[in-house]
Coordinates of C-alpha atoms and ligand atoms in Angstrom, one line a residue:
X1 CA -94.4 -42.0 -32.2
X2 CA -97.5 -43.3 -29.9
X3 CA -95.7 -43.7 -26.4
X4 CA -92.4 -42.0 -25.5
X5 CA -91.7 -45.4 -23.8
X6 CA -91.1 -47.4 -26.5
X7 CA -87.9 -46.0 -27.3
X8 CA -87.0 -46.8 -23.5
X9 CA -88.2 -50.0 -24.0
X10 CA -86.3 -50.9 -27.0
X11 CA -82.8 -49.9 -25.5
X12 CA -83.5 -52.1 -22.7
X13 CA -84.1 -55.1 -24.9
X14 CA -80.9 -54.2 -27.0
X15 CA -78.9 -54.5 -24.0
X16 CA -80.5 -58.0 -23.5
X17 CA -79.1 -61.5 -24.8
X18 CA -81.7 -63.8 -22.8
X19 CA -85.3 -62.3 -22.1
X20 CA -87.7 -63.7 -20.0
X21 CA -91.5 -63.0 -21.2
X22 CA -94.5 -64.2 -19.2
X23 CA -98.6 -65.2 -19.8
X24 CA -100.7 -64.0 -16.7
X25 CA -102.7 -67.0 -14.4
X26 CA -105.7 -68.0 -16.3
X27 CA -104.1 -67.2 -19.2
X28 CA -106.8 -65.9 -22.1
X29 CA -105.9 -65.1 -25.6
X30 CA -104.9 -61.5 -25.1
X31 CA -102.1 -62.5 -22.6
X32 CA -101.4 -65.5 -24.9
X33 CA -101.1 -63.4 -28.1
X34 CA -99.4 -60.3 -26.6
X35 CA -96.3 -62.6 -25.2
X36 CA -96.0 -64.6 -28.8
X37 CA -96.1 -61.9 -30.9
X38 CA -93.5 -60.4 -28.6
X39 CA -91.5 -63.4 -29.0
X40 CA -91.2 -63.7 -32.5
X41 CA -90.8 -59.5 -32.9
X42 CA -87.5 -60.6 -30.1
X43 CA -86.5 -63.7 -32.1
X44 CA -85.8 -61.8 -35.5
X45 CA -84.4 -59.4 -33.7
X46 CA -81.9 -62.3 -32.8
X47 CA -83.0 -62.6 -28.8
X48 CA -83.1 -65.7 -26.6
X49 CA -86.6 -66.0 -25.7
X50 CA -88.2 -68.1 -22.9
X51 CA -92.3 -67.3 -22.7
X52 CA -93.6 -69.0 -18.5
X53 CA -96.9 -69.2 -17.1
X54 CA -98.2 -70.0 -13.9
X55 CA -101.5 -72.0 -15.8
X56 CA -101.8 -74.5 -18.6
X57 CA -102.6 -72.5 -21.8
X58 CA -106.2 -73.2 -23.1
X59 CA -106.4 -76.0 -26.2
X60 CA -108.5 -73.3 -27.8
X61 CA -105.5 -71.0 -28.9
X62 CA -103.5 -74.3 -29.6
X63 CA -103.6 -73.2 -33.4
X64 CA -101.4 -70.8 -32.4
X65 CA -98.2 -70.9 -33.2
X66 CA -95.7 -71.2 -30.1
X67 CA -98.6 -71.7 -28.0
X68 CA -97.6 -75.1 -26.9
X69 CA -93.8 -74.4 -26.5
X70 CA -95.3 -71.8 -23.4
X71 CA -93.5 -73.4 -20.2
X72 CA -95.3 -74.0 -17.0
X73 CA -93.6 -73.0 -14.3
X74 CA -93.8 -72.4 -10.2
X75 CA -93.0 -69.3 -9.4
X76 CA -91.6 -69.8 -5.8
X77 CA -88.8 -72.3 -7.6
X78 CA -88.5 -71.2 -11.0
X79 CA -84.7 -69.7 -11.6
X80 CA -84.8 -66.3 -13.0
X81 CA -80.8 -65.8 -12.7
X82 CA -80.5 -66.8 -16.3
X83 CA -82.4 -63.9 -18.1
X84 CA -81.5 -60.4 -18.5
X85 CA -85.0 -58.6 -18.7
X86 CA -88.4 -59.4 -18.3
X87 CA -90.9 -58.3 -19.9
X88 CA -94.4 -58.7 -18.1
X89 CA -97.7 -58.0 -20.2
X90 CA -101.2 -58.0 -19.6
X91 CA -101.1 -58.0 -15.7
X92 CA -101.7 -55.6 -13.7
X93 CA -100.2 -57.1 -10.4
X94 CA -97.3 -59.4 -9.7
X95 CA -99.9 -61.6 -7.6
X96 CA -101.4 -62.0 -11.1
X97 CA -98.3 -62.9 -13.0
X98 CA -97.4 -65.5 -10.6
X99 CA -100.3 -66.7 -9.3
X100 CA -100.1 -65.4 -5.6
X101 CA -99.1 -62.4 -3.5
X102 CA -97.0 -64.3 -1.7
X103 CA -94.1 -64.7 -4.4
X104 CA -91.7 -61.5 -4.3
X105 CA -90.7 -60.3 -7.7
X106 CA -87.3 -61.4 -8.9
X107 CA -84.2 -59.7 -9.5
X108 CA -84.5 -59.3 -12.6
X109 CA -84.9 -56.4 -14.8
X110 CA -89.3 -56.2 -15.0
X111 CA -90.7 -53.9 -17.9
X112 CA -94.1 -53.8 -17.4
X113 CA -96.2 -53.2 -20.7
X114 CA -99.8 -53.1 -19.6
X115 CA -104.1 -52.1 -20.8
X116 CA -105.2 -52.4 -17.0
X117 CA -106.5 -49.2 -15.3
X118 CA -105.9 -50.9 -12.2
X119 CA -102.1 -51.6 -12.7
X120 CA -99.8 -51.1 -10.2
X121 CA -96.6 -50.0 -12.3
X122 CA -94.5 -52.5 -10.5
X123 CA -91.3 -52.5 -13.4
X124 CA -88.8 -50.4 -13.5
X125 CA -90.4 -49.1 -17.1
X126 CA -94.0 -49.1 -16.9
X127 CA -96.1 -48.8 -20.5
X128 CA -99.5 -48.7 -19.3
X129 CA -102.5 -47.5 -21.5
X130 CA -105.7 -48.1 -19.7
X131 CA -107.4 -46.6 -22.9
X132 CA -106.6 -49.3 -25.3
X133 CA -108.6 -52.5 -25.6
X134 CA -106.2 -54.6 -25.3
X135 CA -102.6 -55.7 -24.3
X136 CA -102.1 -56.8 -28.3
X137 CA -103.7 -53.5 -29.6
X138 CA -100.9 -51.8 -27.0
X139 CA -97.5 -54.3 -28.8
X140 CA -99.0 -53.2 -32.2
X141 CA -98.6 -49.5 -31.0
X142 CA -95.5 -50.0 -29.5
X143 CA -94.5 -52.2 -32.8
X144 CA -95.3 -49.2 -34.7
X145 CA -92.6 -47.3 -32.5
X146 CA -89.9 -49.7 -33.1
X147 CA -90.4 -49.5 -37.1
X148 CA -90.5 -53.3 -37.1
X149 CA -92.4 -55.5 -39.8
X150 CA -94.9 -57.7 -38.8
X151 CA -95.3 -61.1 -40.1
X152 CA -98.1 -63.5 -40.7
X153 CA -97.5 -65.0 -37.6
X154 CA -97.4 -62.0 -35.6
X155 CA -100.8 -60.0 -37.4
X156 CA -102.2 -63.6 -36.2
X157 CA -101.2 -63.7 -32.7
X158 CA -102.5 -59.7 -32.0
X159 CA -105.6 -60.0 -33.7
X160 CA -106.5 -62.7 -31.6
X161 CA -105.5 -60.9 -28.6
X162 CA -107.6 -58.0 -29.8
X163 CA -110.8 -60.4 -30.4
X164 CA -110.2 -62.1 -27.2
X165 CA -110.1 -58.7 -25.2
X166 CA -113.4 -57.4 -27.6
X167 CA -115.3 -60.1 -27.5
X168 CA -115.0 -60.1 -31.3
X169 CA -115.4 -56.1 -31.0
X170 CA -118.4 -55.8 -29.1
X171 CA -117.5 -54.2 -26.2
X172 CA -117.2 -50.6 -25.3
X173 CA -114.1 -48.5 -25.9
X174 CA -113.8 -50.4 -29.6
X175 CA -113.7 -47.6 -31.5
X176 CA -112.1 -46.5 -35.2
X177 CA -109.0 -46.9 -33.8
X178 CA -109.3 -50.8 -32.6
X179 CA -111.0 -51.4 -36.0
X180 CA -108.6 -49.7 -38.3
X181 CA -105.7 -51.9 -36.5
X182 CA -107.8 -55.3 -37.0
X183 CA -107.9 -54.5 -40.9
X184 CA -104.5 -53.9 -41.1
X185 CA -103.9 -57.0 -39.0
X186 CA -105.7 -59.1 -41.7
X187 CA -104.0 -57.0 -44.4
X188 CA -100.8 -58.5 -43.2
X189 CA -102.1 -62.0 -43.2
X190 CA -103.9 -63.0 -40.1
X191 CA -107.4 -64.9 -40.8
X192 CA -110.3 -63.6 -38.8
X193 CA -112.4 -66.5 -39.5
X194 CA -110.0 -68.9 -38.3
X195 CA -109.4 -67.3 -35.4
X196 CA -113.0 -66.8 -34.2
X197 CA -113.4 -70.3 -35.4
X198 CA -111.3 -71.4 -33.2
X199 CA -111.9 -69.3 -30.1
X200 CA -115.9 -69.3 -30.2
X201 CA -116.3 -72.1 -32.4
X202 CA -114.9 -75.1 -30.4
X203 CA -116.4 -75.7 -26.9
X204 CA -116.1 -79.4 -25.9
X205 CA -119.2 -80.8 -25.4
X206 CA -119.2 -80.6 -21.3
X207 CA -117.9 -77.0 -21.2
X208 CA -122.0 -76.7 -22.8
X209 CA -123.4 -78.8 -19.8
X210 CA -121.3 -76.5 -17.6
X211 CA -123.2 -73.9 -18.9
X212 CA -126.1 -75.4 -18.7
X213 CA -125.4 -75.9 -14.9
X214 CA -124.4 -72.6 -14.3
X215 CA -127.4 -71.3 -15.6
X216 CA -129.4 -73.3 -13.7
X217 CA -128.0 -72.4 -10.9
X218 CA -128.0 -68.5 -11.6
X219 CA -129.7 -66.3 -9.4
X220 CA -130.8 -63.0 -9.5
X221 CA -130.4 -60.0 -6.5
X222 CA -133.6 -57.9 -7.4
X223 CA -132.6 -55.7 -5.1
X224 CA -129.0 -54.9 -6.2
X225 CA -129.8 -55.3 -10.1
X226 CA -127.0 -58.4 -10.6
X227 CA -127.4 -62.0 -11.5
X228 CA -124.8 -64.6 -9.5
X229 CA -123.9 -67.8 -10.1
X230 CA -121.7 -70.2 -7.7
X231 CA -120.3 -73.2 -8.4
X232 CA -118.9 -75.5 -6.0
X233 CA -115.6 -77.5 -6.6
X234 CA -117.7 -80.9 -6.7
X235 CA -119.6 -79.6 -9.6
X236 CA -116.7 -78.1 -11.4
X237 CA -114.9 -81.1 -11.7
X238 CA -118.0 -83.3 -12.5
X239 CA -118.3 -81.6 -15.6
X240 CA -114.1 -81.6 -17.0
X241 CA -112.9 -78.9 -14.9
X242 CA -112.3 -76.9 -17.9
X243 CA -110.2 -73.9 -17.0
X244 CA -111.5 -71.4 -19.5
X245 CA -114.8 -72.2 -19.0
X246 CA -115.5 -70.0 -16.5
X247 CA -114.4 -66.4 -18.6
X248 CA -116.2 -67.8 -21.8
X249 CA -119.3 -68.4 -19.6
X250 CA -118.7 -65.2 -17.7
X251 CA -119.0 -63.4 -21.2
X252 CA -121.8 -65.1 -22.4
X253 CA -124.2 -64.9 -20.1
X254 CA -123.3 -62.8 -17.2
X255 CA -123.7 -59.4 -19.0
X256 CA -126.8 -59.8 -21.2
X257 CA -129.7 -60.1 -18.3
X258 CA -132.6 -57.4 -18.3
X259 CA -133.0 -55.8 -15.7
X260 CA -129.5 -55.9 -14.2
X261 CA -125.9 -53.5 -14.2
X262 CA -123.7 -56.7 -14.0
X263 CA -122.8 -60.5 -13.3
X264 CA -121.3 -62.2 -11.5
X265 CA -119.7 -66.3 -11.8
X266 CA -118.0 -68.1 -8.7
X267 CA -116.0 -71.1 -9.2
X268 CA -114.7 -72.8 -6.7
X269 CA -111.5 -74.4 -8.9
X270 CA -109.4 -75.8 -6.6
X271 CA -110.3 -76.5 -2.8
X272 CA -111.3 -73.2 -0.9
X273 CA -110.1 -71.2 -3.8
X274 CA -112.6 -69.2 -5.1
X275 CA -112.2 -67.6 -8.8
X276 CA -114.8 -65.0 -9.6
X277 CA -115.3 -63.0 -13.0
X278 CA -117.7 -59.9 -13.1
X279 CA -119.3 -58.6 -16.4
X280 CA -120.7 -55.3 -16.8
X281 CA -124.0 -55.0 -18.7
X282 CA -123.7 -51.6 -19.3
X283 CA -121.4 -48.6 -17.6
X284 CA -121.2 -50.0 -14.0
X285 CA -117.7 -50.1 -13.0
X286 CA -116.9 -53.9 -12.1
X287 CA -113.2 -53.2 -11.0
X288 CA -114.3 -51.5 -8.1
X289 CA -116.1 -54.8 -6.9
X290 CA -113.3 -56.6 -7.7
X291 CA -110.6 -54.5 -6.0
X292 CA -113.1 -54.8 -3.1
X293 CA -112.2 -58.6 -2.8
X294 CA -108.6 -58.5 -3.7
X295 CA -108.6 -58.5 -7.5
X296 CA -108.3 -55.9 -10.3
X297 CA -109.5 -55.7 -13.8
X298 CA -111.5 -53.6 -16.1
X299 CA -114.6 -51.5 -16.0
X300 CA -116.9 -54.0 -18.0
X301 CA -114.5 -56.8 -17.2
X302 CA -112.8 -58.1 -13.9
X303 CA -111.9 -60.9 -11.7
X304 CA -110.6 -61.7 -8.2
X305 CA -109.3 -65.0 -6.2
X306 CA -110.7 -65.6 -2.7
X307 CA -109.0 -68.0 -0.6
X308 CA -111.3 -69.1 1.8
X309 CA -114.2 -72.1 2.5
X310 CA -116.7 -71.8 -0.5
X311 CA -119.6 -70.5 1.3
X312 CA -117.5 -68.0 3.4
X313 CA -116.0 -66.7 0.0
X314 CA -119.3 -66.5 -1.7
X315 CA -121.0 -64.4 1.1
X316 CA -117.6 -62.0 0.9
X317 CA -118.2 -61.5 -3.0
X318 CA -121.7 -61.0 -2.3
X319 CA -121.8 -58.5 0.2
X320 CA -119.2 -56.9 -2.0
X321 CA -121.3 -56.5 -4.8
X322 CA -124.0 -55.7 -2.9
X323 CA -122.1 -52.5 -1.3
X324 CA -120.8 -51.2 -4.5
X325 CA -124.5 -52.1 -6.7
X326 CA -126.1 -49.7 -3.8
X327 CA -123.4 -46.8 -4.5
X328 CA -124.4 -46.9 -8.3
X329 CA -120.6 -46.6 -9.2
Ligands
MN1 MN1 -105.9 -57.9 -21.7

């Protein structure tokens, strides 16, 4: 047995007919694989499922089973009264499950399954494991637990959470554990090449310029040891408005600069809303920076929304970063 929870877990779902199951806001392929995998585990266990999501889900996990079948939904109007339990994975807030902090949680049953130190434990079970890579590492624990099979589809929709989460195992904290789970992942039929084929393999031509702007607009705070990049709205939508270009540019070039602890990207995405990733390059502690502004995350790996006017929210993030690079955290 890995968590004492699952058992918990699994009684709850029993008592189920119709459960809810959700991907977080600016949904990436961990949150994306965690709640499929889930699904299909539910389905054969003869469950109702729904799977909603604040955000469109990004064409790159499109080969993904289910993925398209994911139901975009407003949180302020969508009606919960029709599910039993819901299961909520890979967020560590309800702000980031429904996209704002302004949405109260529903009535509904919440079980709260969860990799993020920062996690608030706001179900009435909470499975959090802030020492496992990743929300679909966590399910294939918990799977474990439950003694269920796992199909094709399923060793396909947690290894790409796991990749997703890694970035294709590279960051740290993937350890014999992480790696001994991805083997038996592709033991049971998922395809490692397709899968990074898929997620690093196809960028659309103007995601690339985007980079290319970003880059050129990247600057660095000698002073605090970071490089910063902010985008403006006007610039975001010239180039496509693609919504997962901001975390694949975050993790490509925000934590690889000599000479600095961490990155950080700023994009304004929709008017006066500010969405910022942080990368660490090392062992700083980006969550801290991120909780600063009103976010959450990871210690290499963390992001924030700031509502305000662009150049208002920058100079918060900024200052931010700056306060916390000087503590060396
Ligand atoms: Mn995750």
């Amino acid at each position: 047995m890995n968590y004492p929870e699952s058992q918990l877990i699994l009684e709850e779902i029993k008592k189920a007919n119709k459960i809810l199951l959700n991907c977080h806001r600016g949904p990436d392929s961990d949150t994306v694989g965690s709640a499929l995998s889930m699904a299909e585990i539910l389905r054969n266990m003869g469950k109702e499922i729904e799977i909603i999501c604040p955000s469109n889900i990004p064409e790159d996990l499109f080969f993904l089973e289910g993925s398209k079948d994911i139901k975009k939904v407003d949180f302020k109007t969508f009606d919960f009264s029709a599910f039993d339990l819901f299961i909520v994975m890979d967020s560590s807030t309800y702000g980031m499950v429904a996209n704002s902090k302004e949405i109260d949680k529903p009535n509904t049953k919440i079980i709260v399954i969860d990799h993020h130190h920062t996690n608030e434990g706001f179900g009435s079970i909470n499975l959090i494991d802030s020492k496992i890579t990743s929300t679909s590492e966590l399910l294939y624990k918990i799977f474990f637990d439950w003694s269920v099979t796992l199909n094709q589809k399923v060793a396909t929709c947690l290894l790409t959470g796991i990749i997703g989460d890694t970035g294709a195992f590279q960051y740290g904290g993937v350890g014999k554990s992480t790696l001994l789970i991805a083997g038996e992942l592709i033991d049971l039929g998922a395809d490692k090449d397709e899968i990074i084929y898929n997620i690093y393999r196809s960028i659309n031509f103007k995601t690339i310029k985007f980079w290319g702007k970003v880059i050129e607009m990247m600057q660095i705070d000698e002073k605090s040891h970071f490089v910063w990049s902010a985008i403006p709205l006007s610039i975001y939508e010239e180039y496509g408005k693609d919504s997962s270009a901001k975390e694949d540019g975050a993790n490509l070039f925000f934590p690889v600069v000599k000479n600095t602890d961490f990155g950080v990207i700023m994009v304004e995405t929709d008017k006066d809303i500010l969405s910022i990733s942080f990368r660490s390059r090392k062992d700083f502690d980006v969550s801290k920076i991120a909780e600063e502004v009103g976010g959450g995350g990871h210690k290499p790996a963390a992001g924030a929304k700031v509502e305000n006017r662009f150049d208002e929210a920058v100079e918060k993030v900024l200052s931010a970063c700056r306060k916390y690079a000087n503590k060396k955290v």
